[in-house]
Amino acid sequence: MATMREVAERAGVSIATVSFVVNNTKPVSPATRERIEAAMAELGFRRNVVARALASRRTRILAMAYPALQHRLGSTAMSFVTSAASAASEREYHLVLWPVDNDGVELTELIRQGLVDGIVLMEVLLDDARVDALISTGTPYAMIGRTADPAGLPYVDIDFDATVDTALDHLQSLGHREIAFVSERPPSEEFRAYGAKVRAEAAFRGSCERRGLEPIILECAQNAAGGRKAAGELLQARPRTTAVVIMNEHAAFGVVSGLARSGVRVPEDVSLLSVSTSSDMGAMADPVLTIMRSPGIHLGRLAVQLLLSQLDGGEAPSTRLLPCELHQGESTAPARVRG
Amino acid sequence: MATMREVAERAGVSIATVSFVVNNTKPVSPATRERIEAAMAELGFRRNVVARALASRRTRILAMAYPALQHRLGSTAMSFVTSAASAASEREYHLVLWPVDNDGVELTELIRQGLVDGIVLMEVLLDDARVDALISTGTPYAMIGRTADPAGLPYVDIDFDATVDTALDHLQSLGHREIAFVSERPPSEEFRAYGAKVRAEAAFRGSCERRGLEPIILECAQNAAGGRKAAGELLQARPRTTAVVIMNEHAAFGVVSGLARSGVRVPEDVSLLSVSTSSDMGAMADPVLTIMRSPGIHLGRLAVQLLLSQLDGGEAPSTRLLPCELHQGESTAPARVRG
DNA sequence: CTGAAAGCGCTTACAG
DNA sequence: CTGAAAGCGCTTACAG
């Protein structure tokens, strides 16, 4: 691979001048610029990014940090990763994947290697040692999700209040008044204080209160069996329920079949609205689920934009809270009186 | 951040000697080693990986290249990514994500930046320009999947022959003789020659032939509607079908409901076996799907191991073809005679 | 076992 | 507008 030195020799200039045209950092006369560009083309020159990184103290590499324990990132989490990678790539940054423990120790070690300019942190907990590590090492970062008290911190997140409100608007406009919320049971103690779950439940309670509805919240395991069990519990506890808001992608289909086993049809008898879900997921079900689509793709991009605004001084994104958008499927319908 | 120079000064040695103990590359007397280690601990020294990369001409960074167009990587594809990241991280490598076009141009550009030591290529096509780019630039690489004629090339892949054979063994042992195969319709022209689909279909034909069964193959879109349509077509074309092998995660639930709409129950009337599927996916269905579980997690690790064996001279993995493993769910059962 | 020195391929004041 | 030179923080022959 040709180096700057070789380009400089061939063009009859110094390597500094080559650097100026490659980076467009200083004015260079048209004639010299042309000679240099010709030399670069002939030699097929590509600037070595490692040398550049060392000399400039900027690697143009970002890290995406996520919990190592979590082998299965949900489809929403995955969309963070792929969209962040694309956004980074468009700005000529690279994105490395850092599966790290939640205690922040491994993250600190990696930071101190000097490989990355900044970090996007996923799956943020309400009280998160990784955020402390980020702050105490002075590393530029952006969170997808947020801690308990995130005021002043750089984050992007789903707007759970707006999302739940829209969900309840939709269901109320269809005449539903007995609405339940099904969330997910944390797979392990470590994820108990996962912000998304806590905020969504709080949003549901708040929204119900403002509407004069009586909230009921159940949680269940993330699979069909969990969903079926929740459906059974719900029919037991609140037989008059006519609509369910679920934030548990993997259990949604199980709720449908659990209701069906008790002779309750979706959407004829009970409406089901799946929140923070991908369209793919919704389209896999029959009936196709009415969903509030997760803004995962936008959040990944937004997080990178927020991070790069700290690094390169670009414009920081103005909105940092994105609601899930309602996509009408076949699983919600006007309420019917039930006994 | 402390540098080697500072450590050397504090320990009263040269930076070369510090390097020897950090990398364990040359014998150092116990006394000196101890002084150096103490100095490192006091200063909180961490070797700068960028400087090391430039000096050693090894970055210890690998790239995972995948099609930029494909916004949604399936759950199998995602397991490649996360498991490769973990495997790399365990060997103290970093993994960057490279969404690139299928024509190989962008890949070549990125390679020439000098950032990575090697590349894992995903979603390999039967005729793949990216592989040509890898070979012509002389870049160490490993494919997950393979081209039409992969003899001698470094790849790992699903063993479709063994997988389909096991699937048919399972169904035949339950008494099924009328077995259909449903695969996925390529989402775009660009993915027409995707190896997995072609090889799986060929494996099905071959296995049927050896068993004296008459193969029927349908393809459908990757959602519930596609699955329902395929179910309808199947009942039309082969009403005596008693078992379906499907390689189309997103359409599997649609097949179940499509059959149900014609009064055909799974598994009582027709057995359904979903091939190259994640357990999560299978567990989302009711009945829980009998699946041949995708070895995605192993393939991601294996690919990294294969790549690192070229880079660091470790042992190359002996097996490079992994079958999907049968996980009995509730969607397969003994054949019943149907009219 | 240890050190002095060159070099990895760039960037960036500084000088002219 | 252009160049000589120092320096980014390491590794690695080479010498002793």
XYZ file of C-alpha atoms (C1' of nucleotides) in Angstrom:
710
model
C 0.000 0.000 0.000
C 1.403 3.377 -1.000
C 2.337 5.795 1.780
C 2.230 9.572 1.906
C 5.972 9.630 1.577
C 5.769 7.854 -1.766
C 3.046 10.170 -2.968
C 5.120 13.167 -1.897
C 8.185 11.937 -3.742
C 6.277 11.240 -6.909
C 4.616 14.668 -6.817
C 7.829 16.404 -5.845
C 6.451 17.936 -2.659
C 6.751 17.410 1.090
C 4.546 14.980 2.944
C 3.073 17.886 4.863
C 1.638 19.263 1.651
C 0.209 15.878 0.763
C -1.434 15.791 4.162
C -2.935 19.232 3.536
C -4.665 18.118 0.372
C -5.733 14.734 1.711
C -7.365 16.373 4.712
C -8.169 19.668 3.049
C -6.741 21.430 6.084
C -4.694 24.177 4.422
C -4.853 26.054 1.130
C -2.718 24.483 -1.596
C -2.131 26.002 -5.025
C -4.167 24.423 -7.839
C -1.057 23.289 -9.670
C 0.468 21.448 -6.698
C -2.863 20.014 -5.702
C -3.259 18.606 -9.180
C 0.176 16.980 -9.138
C -0.536 15.441 -5.780
C -3.934 14.161 -6.792
C -2.436 12.623 -9.913
C 0.259 10.929 -7.843
C -2.322 9.592 -5.421
C -4.430 8.203 -8.232
C -1.461 6.545 -9.915
C -0.275 4.942 -6.713
C -3.764 4.115 -5.492
C -3.028 5.899 -2.256
C -5.276 5.446 0.787
C -4.409 7.189 4.013
C -3.550 4.733 6.783
C -6.111 5.317 9.511
C -3.992 3.870 12.294
C -1.136 6.301 11.705
C -3.606 9.107 11.400
C -5.216 8.097 14.661
C -1.921 8.076 16.522
C -0.781 11.427 15.165
C -4.099 13.204 15.520
C -5.167 11.624 18.789
C -8.511 10.816 17.227
C -9.234 7.275 16.135
C -12.614 7.929 14.562
C -13.768 4.717 16.192
C -16.841 4.539 18.404
C -17.842 1.646 20.634
C -21.290 0.204 21.148
C -21.344 -1.201 24.676
C -24.018 -3.703 25.684
C -24.414 -6.312 28.432
C -22.234 -9.344 27.772
C -24.637 -11.567 29.666
C -27.478 -10.888 27.338
C -26.838 -13.406 24.552
C -30.048 -12.570 22.876
C -30.473 -8.961 22.040
C -34.114 -8.416 21.128
C -35.021 -7.202 17.691
C -35.291 -3.672 19.036
C -31.825 -3.824 20.537
C -30.476 -5.188 17.281
C -31.895 -2.282 15.361
C -29.917 0.050 17.621
C -26.751 -1.735 16.641
C -27.236 -1.890 12.891
C -28.542 1.653 12.592
C -25.739 3.028 14.741
C -23.229 1.190 12.553
C -24.740 2.712 9.430
C -24.834 6.194 10.912
C -21.214 5.927 12.030
C -20.156 4.626 8.660
C -21.828 7.547 6.877
C -19.781 9.967 8.944
C -16.639 7.950 8.262
C -16.451 6.521 11.710
C -16.126 2.862 12.639
C -18.239 1.126 15.242
C -16.799 -1.627 17.450
C -18.912 -3.976 19.524
C -18.140 -4.170 23.208
C -19.995 -6.827 25.155
C -19.198 -5.825 28.752
C -20.281 -6.633 32.285
C -22.708 -4.339 34.039
C -20.271 -3.442 36.803
C -18.258 -1.045 34.645
C -14.892 -2.669 35.325
C -14.424 -4.186 31.897
C -15.696 -1.016 30.265
C -13.100 1.053 32.086
C -10.330 -1.296 30.994
C -11.392 -1.051 27.373
C -11.669 2.720 27.474
C -8.148 3.013 28.797
C -6.789 1.151 25.799
C -7.295 4.334 23.844
C -9.030 2.695 20.924
C -12.213 4.736 20.788
C -13.208 8.377 20.731
C -16.575 7.783 22.338
C -19.153 5.251 23.406
C -22.803 4.487 22.837
C -24.257 2.664 25.830
C -27.233 0.361 25.386
C -29.630 -1.271 27.840
C -29.138 1.381 30.471
C -30.182 0.537 34.020
C -31.770 3.016 36.424
C -28.634 2.860 38.507
C -25.799 2.014 36.183
C -22.161 1.538 37.118
C -21.167 1.772 33.475
C -22.383 5.356 33.354
C -20.247 6.143 36.390
C -17.284 4.616 34.570
C -17.968 6.749 31.528
C -18.183 9.920 33.584
C -15.195 9.255 35.817
C -12.944 8.474 32.835
C -14.187 11.589 31.067
C -15.184 9.637 27.973
C -17.634 11.212 25.524
C -20.735 9.037 25.387
C -24.406 8.790 24.548
C -26.952 6.511 26.169
C -29.810 4.733 24.480
C -32.133 4.673 27.451
C -31.474 6.547 30.679
C -30.687 6.295 34.335
C -33.108 7.196 37.118
C -32.113 10.850 37.127
C -30.753 11.615 33.680
C -31.135 15.413 33.727
C -28.179 16.954 31.929
C -26.846 13.617 30.716
C -26.542 12.786 27.016
C -29.267 10.284 26.227
C -31.845 9.340 23.649
C -34.763 7.138 24.551
C -38.264 6.039 23.776
C -40.842 8.536 24.997
C -42.832 6.114 27.103
C -45.314 8.700 28.332
C -46.284 9.745 24.829
C -46.274 6.155 23.606
C -48.546 4.838 26.332
C -50.795 7.855 25.992
C -51.218 7.257 22.279
C -51.910 3.603 22.948
C -54.620 4.455 25.448
C -56.040 7.144 23.154
C -56.367 4.536 20.442
C -58.048 2.027 22.700
C -60.325 4.543 24.386
C -61.409 5.895 21.020
C -62.521 2.351 20.272
C -64.593 2.416 23.433
C -62.324 0.430 25.747
C -62.343 1.324 29.444
C -61.053 -1.864 31.030
C -57.456 -1.945 29.910
C -54.631 -4.103 31.227
C -50.882 -3.768 30.837
C -48.573 -6.762 30.461
C -44.851 -6.171 30.842
C -41.896 -8.501 30.927
C -40.437 -10.273 33.877
C -36.724 -9.429 34.093
C -34.766 -12.517 33.023
C -32.389 -12.061 35.942
C -31.839 -9.981 39.038
C -29.255 -7.963 37.170
C -31.879 -6.469 34.896
C -34.469 -5.740 37.533
C -33.961 -2.012 37.344
C -34.094 -1.786 33.575
C -35.417 1.669 32.773
C -37.743 0.762 29.909
C -39.917 -1.538 31.968
C -40.120 0.770 34.966
C -40.912 3.862 32.892
C -43.505 2.134 30.753
C -45.349 0.831 33.798
C -45.243 4.234 35.452
C -46.516 5.825 32.257
C -49.392 3.374 32.187
C -50.349 4.118 35.775
C -50.140 7.853 35.201
C -52.123 7.809 32.020
C -54.827 5.641 33.545
C -55.102 7.954 36.511
C -55.584 11.004 34.294
C -58.256 9.144 32.394
C -60.019 7.866 35.454
C -59.254 4.257 34.531
C -58.213 1.645 37.011
C -54.832 0.240 36.000
C -53.912 -3.418 36.224
C -50.378 -4.527 35.496
C -49.124 -8.081 35.060
C -45.697 -9.309 34.148
C -44.715 -12.536 32.484
C -41.821 -14.492 31.038
C -40.689 -13.686 27.514
C -42.247 -16.546 25.577
C -45.575 -18.022 24.524
C -46.024 -19.913 27.799
C -45.573 -16.675 29.729
C -48.136 -14.954 27.561
C -50.656 -17.755 27.995
C -50.187 -17.703 31.732
C -50.672 -13.940 31.838
C -53.840 -14.277 29.769
C -55.196 -16.790 32.264
C -54.314 -14.619 35.245
C -55.904 -11.635 33.614
C -59.192 -13.362 32.864
C -59.213 -14.485 36.462
C -58.378 -11.138 38.032
C -60.252 -8.867 35.640
C -62.773 -10.789 33.588
C -64.272 -7.558 32.241
C -61.015 -6.516 30.546
C -61.598 -5.634 26.885
C -58.136 -4.485 25.879
C -54.541 -5.373 26.638
C -51.441 -3.275 26.096
C -48.401 -5.530 26.039
C -44.752 -4.619 26.169
C -43.240 -8.053 25.775
C -42.647 -8.967 22.153
C -41.947 -12.608 22.783
C -45.088 -13.184 24.836
C -47.588 -11.353 22.629
C -48.497 -14.385 20.539
C -48.928 -16.395 23.709
C -51.459 -13.898 25.025
C -53.503 -14.328 21.864
C -53.509 -18.088 22.140
C -54.033 -18.022 25.904
C -57.151 -15.928 25.434
C -58.278 -18.207 22.626
C -58.059 -21.216 24.922
C -60.627 -19.578 27.163
C -62.812 -18.853 24.183
C -61.834 -15.197 24.059
C -61.054 -14.003 20.543
C -58.691 -11.233 19.413
C -59.885 -8.693 18.395
C -63.583 -9.572 18.581
C -63.657 -9.957 22.346
C -60.386 -8.420 23.482
C -58.145 -5.992 21.652
C -54.389 -6.415 21.871
C -51.883 -3.650 21.288
C -48.203 -4.559 21.292
C -45.939 -1.712 22.313
C -42.303 -1.203 21.333
C -42.427 -3.920 18.730
C -40.949 -4.258 15.252
C -43.182 -4.427 12.198
C -41.613 -7.759 11.344
C -42.785 -9.163 14.620
C -46.272 -7.751 14.224
C -46.538 -9.161 10.719
C -45.630 -12.647 11.930
C -48.841 -12.924 13.915
C -52.318 -13.829 12.773
C -54.198 -11.572 13.238
C -51.450 -9.128 12.327
C -50.802 -7.230 15.537
C -51.638 -3.597 15.959
C -48.332 -2.267 17.247
C -46.644 0.823 18.510
C -43.535 0.513 16.423
C -40.247 0.849 18.242
C -38.167 3.766 16.931
C -35.058 1.607 17.212
C -33.603 2.602 13.872
C -33.950 6.257 14.671
C -32.577 5.917 18.175
C -29.397 4.232 16.965
C -28.774 7.052 14.503
C -29.736 9.686 17.017
C -27.368 8.324 19.616
C -24.486 8.429 17.162
C -25.436 11.956 16.162
C -25.552 13.009 19.797
C -22.157 11.478 20.432
C -20.564 12.999 17.335
C -21.908 16.413 18.235
C -19.674 16.221 21.290
C -16.739 14.945 19.282
C -16.879 16.998 16.117
C -19.040 19.851 17.316
C -21.810 19.130 14.837
C -25.372 20.045 15.663
C -26.752 18.097 18.586
C -30.104 16.521 17.785
C -32.926 18.635 19.198
C -35.271 15.766 19.982
C -33.976 13.031 22.195
C -37.214 11.340 23.151
C -39.001 9.474 20.398
C -42.442 7.906 20.767
C -43.374 4.566 19.261
C -45.732 5.092 16.352
C -49.112 3.437 16.088
C -49.454 0.991 13.218
C -52.955 -0.333 12.932
C -53.075 -4.071 12.433
C -55.899 -6.500 12.937
C -55.657 -7.059 16.677
C -57.549 -3.985 17.876
C -61.253 -3.322 17.276
C -64.190 -1.505 18.888
C -65.005 -2.636 22.405
C -67.813 -5.048 22.954
C -69.623 -5.383 26.235
C -68.611 -8.583 27.931
C -69.807 -10.288 31.042
C -3.043 8.185 30.752
C 0.428 6.992 31.664
C 2.765 6.011 28.825
C 5.499 3.422 28.630
C 8.069 6.189 28.842
C 6.711 7.265 32.223
C 6.655 3.707 33.476
C 10.229 3.228 32.284
C 11.424 6.371 34.047
C 9.731 5.460 37.286
C 11.163 1.938 37.205
C 14.572 3.166 36.115
C 14.692 1.044 32.942
C 14.370 1.558 29.195
C 11.027 1.518 27.446
C 12.156 -1.565 25.540
C 12.342 -3.480 28.770
C 8.896 -2.269 29.753
C 7.623 -3.503 26.423
C 9.199 -6.903 27.045
C 7.325 -7.383 30.282
C 4.062 -5.960 29.007
C 4.090 -8.318 26.050
C 6.053 -11.054 27.706
C 8.227 -11.230 24.611
C 11.673 -11.529 26.176
C 13.065 -12.835 29.435
C 13.412 -10.158 32.111
C 15.048 -10.676 35.506
C 12.617 -11.089 38.399
C 13.880 -7.953 40.134
C 13.446 -5.668 37.126
C 10.113 -7.201 36.274
C 8.935 -6.481 39.777
C 10.023 -2.858 39.654
C 8.273 -2.440 36.319
C 5.101 -4.076 37.478
C 5.032 -1.886 40.543
C 5.507 1.216 38.434
C 2.709 0.138 36.100
C 0.368 -0.441 38.993
C 1.184 2.897 40.609
C 0.664 4.803 37.392
C -2.308 2.757 36.287
C -0.580 2.036 33.029
C -2.516 0.594 30.080
C -0.754 0.028 26.802
C -2.108 2.255 24.033
C -3.454 -0.071 21.382
C -3.217 2.433 18.553
C 0.511 2.945 19.006
C 0.980 -0.754 19.358
C -0.960 -1.338 16.167
C 1.160 1.099 14.196
C 4.442 -0.244 15.472
C 3.564 -3.918 15.207
C 1.562 -3.696 12.008
C -1.219 -5.629 13.682
C -4.301 -3.801 14.841
C -6.020 -6.743 16.510
C -9.226 -5.482 14.970
C -11.471 -7.689 12.867
C -14.365 -6.545 10.715
C -17.746 -8.163 10.339
C -18.956 -7.330 6.834
C -22.644 -7.677 5.950
C -24.943 -6.272 3.274
C -25.728 -2.617 3.911
C -29.067 -2.956 2.139
C -30.348 -5.480 4.586
C -31.686 -3.285 7.391
C -33.168 -6.219 9.147
C -30.729 -8.941 9.920
C -32.706 -12.005 10.921
C -32.272 -13.437 14.398
C -29.867 -16.025 12.999
C -27.733 -13.343 11.376
C -27.733 -11.385 14.604
C -26.456 -14.352 16.531
C -23.478 -14.456 14.166
C -22.675 -10.887 15.059
C -22.985 -11.099 18.823
C -21.190 -14.414 19.116
C -18.377 -13.267 16.855
C -18.010 -10.133 18.988
C -17.769 -12.234 22.134
C -15.287 -14.637 20.597
C -13.127 -11.775 19.356
C -13.285 -10.059 22.707
C -12.149 -13.235 24.504
C -9.040 -13.344 22.330
C -8.449 -9.647 22.945
C -9.506 -8.593 19.506
C -12.050 -5.941 18.623
C -14.838 -6.408 16.114
C -16.007 -3.530 13.908
C -19.235 -3.587 11.948
C -19.002 -2.919 8.233
C -22.284 -2.578 6.399
C -21.126 -2.695 2.763
C -22.566 -3.024 -0.716
C -22.530 -6.389 -2.411
C -20.331 -5.210 -5.276
C -17.143 -5.273 -3.229
C -16.139 -1.677 -3.993
C -16.822 -0.280 -0.557
C -15.258 -3.317 1.063
C -12.054 -2.772 -0.892
C -11.914 0.875 0.159
C -12.315 -0.035 3.802
C -9.700 -2.752 3.649
C -7.176 -0.338 2.205
C -7.555 1.966 5.192
C -5.461 -0.505 7.116
C -7.741 -0.669 10.120
C -8.324 -4.393 10.314
C -6.278 -7.560 10.359
C -9.006 -9.704 8.867
C -12.646 -9.964 7.938
C -15.627 -12.169 8.649
C -18.049 -12.094 5.734
C -21.737 -12.783 6.316
C -24.626 -13.514 3.986
C -22.420 -14.964 1.300
C -23.877 -15.216 -2.206
C -23.182 -18.087 -4.583
C -21.292 -15.673 -6.787
C -19.931 -12.971 -4.547
C -17.891 -9.944 -5.609
C -16.921 -9.303 -1.995
C -15.064 -12.595 -1.889
C -13.167 -11.570 -5.016
C -12.267 -8.308 -3.272
C -11.016 -10.202 -0.241
C -8.884 -12.492 -2.346
C -7.458 -9.858 -4.654
C -6.441 -7.623 -1.749
C -4.892 -10.587 0.015
C -6.900 -9.993 3.169
C -7.261 -12.818 5.681
C -10.937 -13.703 5.945
C -13.535 -16.261 6.924
C -16.988 -16.665 5.421
C -20.153 -17.597 7.251
C -21.840 -19.326 4.358
C -20.104 -20.131 1.074
C -19.925 -19.426 -2.604
C -20.968 -21.880 -5.323
C -17.572 -23.558 -5.419
C -15.971 -23.010 -2.038
C -13.416 -25.819 -2.132
C -10.236 -24.627 -0.467
C -11.780 -21.374 0.756
C -12.061 -20.539 4.451
C -15.707 -20.898 5.388
C -18.040 -22.160 8.057
C -21.646 -22.892 7.295
C -24.766 -24.760 8.216
C -24.656 -28.351 7.049
C -27.855 -28.278 5.061
C -27.612 -31.866 3.885
C -27.339 -33.232 7.393
C -29.973 -30.827 8.681
C -32.562 -31.699 6.088
C -31.779 -35.382 6.449
C -32.355 -35.240 10.179
C -35.571 -33.353 9.607
C -36.825 -35.990 7.198
C -35.669 -38.791 9.495
C -37.725 -37.270 12.262
C -40.820 -36.903 10.122
C -40.484 -40.284 8.468
C -40.060 -41.945 11.853
C -43.425 -40.425 12.715
C -44.879 -42.056 9.647
C -44.947 -39.090 7.284
C -44.434 -39.744 3.572
C -46.028 -36.703 2.003
C -43.683 -33.929 2.972
C -43.480 -30.418 1.575
C -40.731 -27.824 1.830
C -41.421 -24.112 2.173
C -38.521 -21.729 1.636
C -38.297 -17.969 1.491
C -38.774 -15.744 -1.482
C -35.676 -13.536 -1.842
C -36.640 -10.002 -0.786
C -34.836 -8.553 -3.800
C -33.031 -9.556 -6.956
C -29.749 -8.914 -5.212
C -30.286 -11.834 -2.878
C -31.556 -14.275 -5.443
C -28.431 -16.373 -5.333
C -28.201 -16.600 -1.562
C -26.484 -19.858 -0.812
C -28.587 -20.965 2.175
C -31.835 -21.098 0.242
C -30.351 -22.830 -2.790
C -28.491 -25.424 -0.758
C -31.417 -26.200 1.511
C -33.727 -26.760 -1.424
C -31.171 -28.963 -3.147
C -30.703 -30.924 0.063
C -34.438 -31.466 0.293
C -34.657 -32.723 -3.272
C -31.703 -35.037 -2.778
C -32.922 -36.436 0.495
C -36.402 -37.039 -0.896
C -34.962 -38.832 -3.881
C -32.907 -41.164 -1.725
C -36.001 -41.913 0.314
C -38.261 -42.424 -2.644
C -40.402 -39.452 -1.671
C -41.765 -36.976 -4.151
C -40.537 -33.509 -3.247
C -42.668 -30.427 -3.452
C -41.138 -27.027 -2.824
C -42.940 -23.731 -2.377
C -41.538 -20.338 -1.581
C -43.245 -17.430 0.123
C -42.752 -13.941 1.493
C -41.254 -13.568 4.947
C -44.366 -12.807 6.989
C -47.618 -14.326 8.196
C -49.465 -13.464 4.984
C -46.805 -15.284 2.970
C -47.128 -18.312 5.207
C -50.917 -18.369 4.931
C -50.713 -18.110 1.165
C -48.220 -20.954 1.026
C -50.493 -23.074 3.206
C -53.361 -22.457 0.821
C -51.281 -23.288 -2.233
C -50.040 -26.434 -0.593
C -53.484 -27.727 0.323
C -54.480 -27.045 -3.274
C -51.469 -28.661 -4.930
C -50.936 -31.557 -2.502
C -53.966 -32.113 -0.324
C -52.479 -35.344 1.021
C -49.496 -33.573 2.564
C -49.062 -34.564 6.211
C -45.867 -32.691 7.067
C -44.184 -29.434 6.187
C -40.548 -28.482 6.581
C -40.210 -24.721 6.553
C -37.096 -22.598 6.277
C -38.653 -19.179 6.685
C -38.809 -18.073 10.290
C -41.115 -15.160 9.720
C -43.688 -17.153 7.775
C -43.894 -20.216 10.037
C -46.686 -18.855 12.229
C -48.586 -17.894 9.099
C -48.449 -21.461 7.846
C -50.010 -22.664 11.088
C -52.835 -20.160 10.885
C -53.276 -20.671 7.150
C -53.757 -24.370 7.701
C -56.094 -23.659 10.588
C -58.291 -21.547 8.342
C -58.859 -24.584 6.183
C -59.635 -26.660 9.216
C -56.254 -28.337 9.239
C -54.706 -28.497 12.706
C -51.039 -28.553 13.687
C -49.886 -31.104 14.699
C -53.000 -33.304 14.696
C -53.481 -33.166 10.919
C -50.216 -31.753 9.631
C -46.835 -31.657 11.318
C -44.677 -28.560 10.978
C -40.922 -28.508 11.398
C -39.174 -25.147 11.270
C -35.582 -25.358 10.113
C -32.752 -22.941 10.948
C -34.773 -21.194 13.612
C -33.923 -19.798 17.019
C -35.399 -21.316 20.165
C -36.828 -17.915 21.021
C -38.782 -17.928 17.813
C -40.015 -21.456 18.320
C -41.095 -20.661 21.860
C -43.155 -17.703 20.691
C -45.556 -19.964 18.829
C -48.502 -21.946 20.114
C -48.071 -24.842 19.678
C -44.370 -24.396 20.440
C -42.653 -25.233 17.183
C -40.505 -28.260 16.714
C -37.387 -26.702 15.276
C -34.011 -27.515 13.898
C -32.099 -24.926 15.855
C -29.756 -22.716 13.923
C -26.147 -23.085 15.092
C -25.718 -19.316 14.728
C -23.885 -18.838 18.004
C -21.410 -21.551 17.161
C -20.884 -20.353 13.617
C -19.995 -16.839 14.738
C -17.382 -18.218 17.130
C -16.140 -20.726 14.612
C -15.677 -18.083 11.949
C -13.599 -15.963 14.307
C -11.567 -18.993 15.283
C -10.976 -19.847 11.633
C -9.891 -16.310 10.915
C -7.607 -16.076 13.933
C -5.977 -19.369 13.027
C -4.737 -17.626 9.905
C -3.671 -14.540 11.835
C -2.124 -15.965 14.966
C -1.456 -19.484 13.797
C -3.768 -21.059 16.376
C -5.477 -24.339 15.645
C -7.944 -24.100 12.802
C -11.317 -25.556 13.738
C -11.653 -29.078 12.388
C -15.389 -28.939 11.738
C -16.639 -26.187 9.531
C -20.080 -27.498 8.715
C -22.558 -27.557 11.568
C -26.021 -29.071 11.348
C -29.072 -27.539 12.953
C -30.127 -29.594 15.947
C -33.578 -31.042 16.373
C -35.538 -29.622 19.290
C -38.815 -31.374 19.751
C -41.685 -28.962 20.285
C -45.387 -29.486 19.950
C -45.787 -28.990 16.219
C -44.798 -32.469 15.043
C -46.711 -35.668 15.761
C -47.369 -39.090 14.242
C -48.889 -39.008 10.773
C -52.588 -39.516 10.376
C -54.159 -40.673 7.180
C -56.000 -37.816 5.544
C -58.229 -37.546 2.509
C 19.175 -9.760 30.696
C 19.047 -4.685 29.149
C 19.393 -0.445 26.257
C 19.954 2.915 22.345
C 17.890 3.756 18.217
C 15.230 3.363 14.159
C 10.833 3.197 12.524
C 5.523 2.380 12.025
C 2.767 6.492 8.668
C 0.762 10.026 9.670
C -0.425 15.374 11.814
C 0.717 19.793 13.266
C 2.796 23.806 15.106
C 6.441 26.714 13.432
C 9.055 29.194 10.089
C 9.632 31.223 5.843
C 1.402 28.570 -0.402
C 5.180 25.083 1.090
C 8.682 22.530 3.904
C 11.719 20.741 7.761
C 11.099 18.709 11.921
C 9.159 17.077 16.072
C 6.161 13.936 17.842
C 1.999 10.546 18.544
C 3.350 5.786 21.914
C 4.598 1.900 20.932
C 7.725 -2.595 18.736
C 11.747 -4.709 17.193
C 16.060 -5.853 15.211
C 20.703 -5.078 16.768
C 24.419 -4.711 19.995
C 26.447 -5.545 24.170
